[in-house]
Amino acid sequence: MPPTPPVGCCYGAFATPGTLTRFGHALRPAIGPLHWAGTETATRWAGYIDGAAESGHRVAREIQIASGTA
């Protein structure tokens, strides 16, 4: 199999300085049945795999609470 060509991107998305500090809280709340997870919604380690895992745990808990299975 031929190697994958470079795609010109990075492993994470980065906002301009101060963006997540000012607006990060607005990325987290669920909108109806839609829950947001991803490294950009993490409260710590945004932009890294640790942040993605943290947000996944947070959303799983939110869904459990919303569905009454917590």
JSON list of C-alpha atoms in Angstrom, two decimals:
[
{"chain": "A", "resi": 1, "resn": "MET", "atom": "CA", "xyz": [0.00, 0.00, 0.00]},
{"chain": "A", "resi": 2, "resn": "PRO", "atom": "CA", "xyz": [1.44, 3.41, -0.89]},
{"chain": "A", "resi": 3, "resn": "PRO", "atom": "CA", "xyz": [2.13, 5.83, 1.97]},
{"chain": "A", "resi": 4, "resn": "THR", "atom": "CA", "xyz": [-0.50, 8.40, 2.81]},
{"chain": "A", "resi": 5, "resn": "PRO", "atom": "CA", "xyz": [0.41, 11.77, 1.30]},
{"chain": "A", "resi": 6, "resn": "PRO", "atom": "CA", "xyz": [0.79, 14.71, 3.68]},
{"chain": "A", "resi": 7, "resn": "VAL", "atom": "CA", "xyz": [-2.45, 16.60, 4.15]},
{"chain": "A", "resi": 8, "resn": "GLY", "atom": "CA", "xyz": [-1.04, 19.84, 5.57]},
{"chain": "A", "resi": 9, "resn": "CYS", "atom": "CA", "xyz": [-2.82, 19.85, 8.91]},
{"chain": "A", "resi": 10, "resn": "CYS", "atom": "CA", "xyz": [-2.11, 19.44, 12.59]},
{"chain": "A", "resi": 11, "resn": "TYR", "atom": "CA", "xyz": [-3.39, 17.09, 15.27]},
{"chain": "A", "resi": 12, "resn": "GLY", "atom": "CA", "xyz": [-5.57, 19.66, 16.98]},
{"chain": "A", "resi": 13, "resn": "ALA", "atom": "CA", "xyz": [-7.59, 22.78, 16.41]},
{"chain": "A", "resi": 14, "resn": "PHE", "atom": "CA", "xyz": [-6.37, 25.92, 18.08]},
{"chain": "A", "resi": 15, "resn": "ALA", "atom": "CA", "xyz": [-8.30, 29.11, 18.60]},
{"chain": "A", "resi": 16, "resn": "THR", "atom": "CA", "xyz": [-6.73, 32.54, 18.79]},
{"chain": "A", "resi": 17, "resn": "PRO", "atom": "CA", "xyz": [-5.42, 33.57, 22.22]},
{"chain": "A", "resi": 18, "resn": "GLY", "atom": "CA", "xyz": [-8.22, 34.17, 24.70]},
{"chain": "A", "resi": 19, "resn": "THR", "atom": "CA", "xyz": [-10.98, 32.62, 22.59]},
{"chain": "A", "resi": 20, "resn": "LEU", "atom": "CA", "xyz": [-11.51, 29.48, 24.68]},
{"chain": "A", "resi": 21, "resn": "THR", "atom": "CA", "xyz": [-11.13, 31.48, 27.88]},
{"chain": "A", "resi": 22, "resn": "ARG", "atom": "CA", "xyz": [-13.85, 33.92, 26.78]},
{"chain": "A", "resi": 23, "resn": "PHE", "atom": "CA", "xyz": [-16.19, 31.61, 24.88]},
{"chain": "A", "resi": 24, "resn": "GLY", "atom": "CA", "xyz": [-15.27, 28.03, 25.83]},
{"chain": "A", "resi": 25, "resn": "HIS", "atom": "CA", "xyz": [-18.17, 27.77, 28.26]},
{"chain": "A", "resi": 26, "resn": "ALA", "atom": "CA", "xyz": [-20.56, 28.31, 25.32]},
{"chain": "A", "resi": 27, "resn": "LEU", "atom": "CA", "xyz": [-19.23, 25.20, 23.55]},
{"chain": "A", "resi": 28, "resn": "ARG", "atom": "CA", "xyz": [-20.22, 22.77, 26.31]},
{"chain": "A", "resi": 29, "resn": "PRO", "atom": "CA", "xyz": [-23.98, 22.94, 27.00]},
{"chain": "A", "resi": 30, "resn": "ALA", "atom": "CA", "xyz": [-26.22, 20.44, 25.26]},
{"chain": "A", "resi": 31, "resn": "ILE", "atom": "CA", "xyz": [-28.76, 21.79, 22.79]},
{"chain": "A", "resi": 32, "resn": "GLY", "atom": "CA", "xyz": [-31.81, 19.60, 23.13]},
{"chain": "A", "resi": 33, "resn": "PRO", "atom": "CA", "xyz": [-30.69, 16.02, 22.53]},
{"chain": "A", "resi": 34, "resn": "LEU", "atom": "CA", "xyz": [-27.40, 17.17, 20.94]},
{"chain": "A", "resi": 35, "resn": "HIS", "atom": "CA", "xyz": [-24.38, 16.89, 23.27]},
{"chain": "A", "resi": 36, "resn": "TRP", "atom": "CA", "xyz": [-21.02, 18.40, 22.32]},
{"chain": "A", "resi": 37, "resn": "ALA", "atom": "CA", "xyz": [-17.80, 16.50, 22.94]},
{"chain": "A", "resi": 38, "resn": "GLY", "atom": "CA", "xyz": [-14.31, 17.02, 21.65]},
{"chain": "A", "resi": 39, "resn": "THR", "atom": "CA", "xyz": [-11.01, 18.38, 22.80]},
{"chain": "A", "resi": 40, "resn": "GLU", "atom": "CA", "xyz": [-12.15, 21.96, 22.22]},
{"chain": "A", "resi": 41, "resn": "THR", "atom": "CA", "xyz": [-14.92, 21.52, 24.82]},
{"chain": "A", "resi": 42, "resn": "ALA", "atom": "CA", "xyz": [-12.56, 20.27, 27.55]},
{"chain": "A", "resi": 43, "resn": "THR", "atom": "CA", "xyz": [-12.11, 22.29, 30.72]},
{"chain": "A", "resi": 44, "resn": "ARG", "atom": "CA", "xyz": [-8.46, 21.18, 30.92]},
{"chain": "A", "resi": 45, "resn": "TRP", "atom": "CA", "xyz": [-6.02, 20.04, 28.26]},
{"chain": "A", "resi": 46, "resn": "ALA", "atom": "CA", "xyz": [-8.02, 21.51, 25.35]},
{"chain": "A", "resi": 47, "resn": "GLY", "atom": "CA", "xyz": [-6.28, 20.57, 22.12]},
{"chain": "A", "resi": 48, "resn": "TYR", "atom": "CA", "xyz": [-4.87, 17.30, 23.42]},
{"chain": "A", "resi": 49, "resn": "ILE", "atom": "CA", "xyz": [-6.07, 13.69, 23.64]},
{"chain": "A", "resi": 50, "resn": "ASP", "atom": "CA", "xyz": [-6.50, 14.11, 27.41]},
{"chain": "A", "resi": 51, "resn": "GLY", "atom": "CA", "xyz": [-9.01, 16.88, 26.74]},
{"chain": "A", "resi": 52, "resn": "ALA", "atom": "CA", "xyz": [-10.89, 14.73, 24.25]},
{"chain": "A", "resi": 53, "resn": "ALA", "atom": "CA", "xyz": [-11.13, 11.91, 26.79]},
{"chain": "A", "resi": 54, "resn": "GLU", "atom": "CA", "xyz": [-12.25, 14.35, 29.51]},
{"chain": "A", "resi": 55, "resn": "SER", "atom": "CA", "xyz": [-15.00, 15.76, 27.30]},
{"chain": "A", "resi": 56, "resn": "GLY", "atom": "CA", "xyz": [-16.13, 12.26, 26.29]},
{"chain": "A", "resi": 57, "resn": "HIS", "atom": "CA", "xyz": [-16.53, 11.31, 29.94]},
{"chain": "A", "resi": 58, "resn": "ARG", "atom": "CA", "xyz": [-18.40, 14.55, 30.62]},
{"chain": "A", "resi": 59, "resn": "VAL", "atom": "CA", "xyz": [-20.83, 14.00, 27.75]},
{"chain": "A", "resi": 60, "resn": "ALA", "atom": "CA", "xyz": [-21.39, 10.35, 28.67]},
{"chain": "A", "resi": 61, "resn": "ARG", "atom": "CA", "xyz": [-22.34, 11.50, 32.18]},
{"chain": "A", "resi": 62, "resn": "GLU", "atom": "CA", "xyz": [-24.62, 14.25, 30.78]},
{"chain": "A", "resi": 63, "resn": "ILE", "atom": "CA", "xyz": [-26.41, 11.69, 28.62]},
{"chain": "A", "resi": 64, "resn": "GLN", "atom": "CA", "xyz": [-26.83, 9.30, 31.57]},
{"chain": "A", "resi": 65, "resn": "ILE", "atom": "CA", "xyz": [-28.35, 12.09, 33.64]},
{"chain": "A", "resi": 66, "resn": "ALA", "atom": "CA", "xyz": [-30.60, 13.29, 30.80]},
{"chain": "A", "resi": 67, "resn": "SER", "atom": "CA", "xyz": [-31.84, 9.76, 30.14]},
{"chain": "A", "resi": 68, "resn": "GLY", "atom": "CA", "xyz": [-32.38, 8.95, 33.81]},
{"chain": "A", "resi": 69, "resn": "THR", "atom": "CA", "xyz": [-29.87, 6.09, 33.86]},
{"chain": "A", "resi": 70, "resn": "ALA", "atom": "CA", "xyz": [-27.33, 7.80, 36.13]}
]
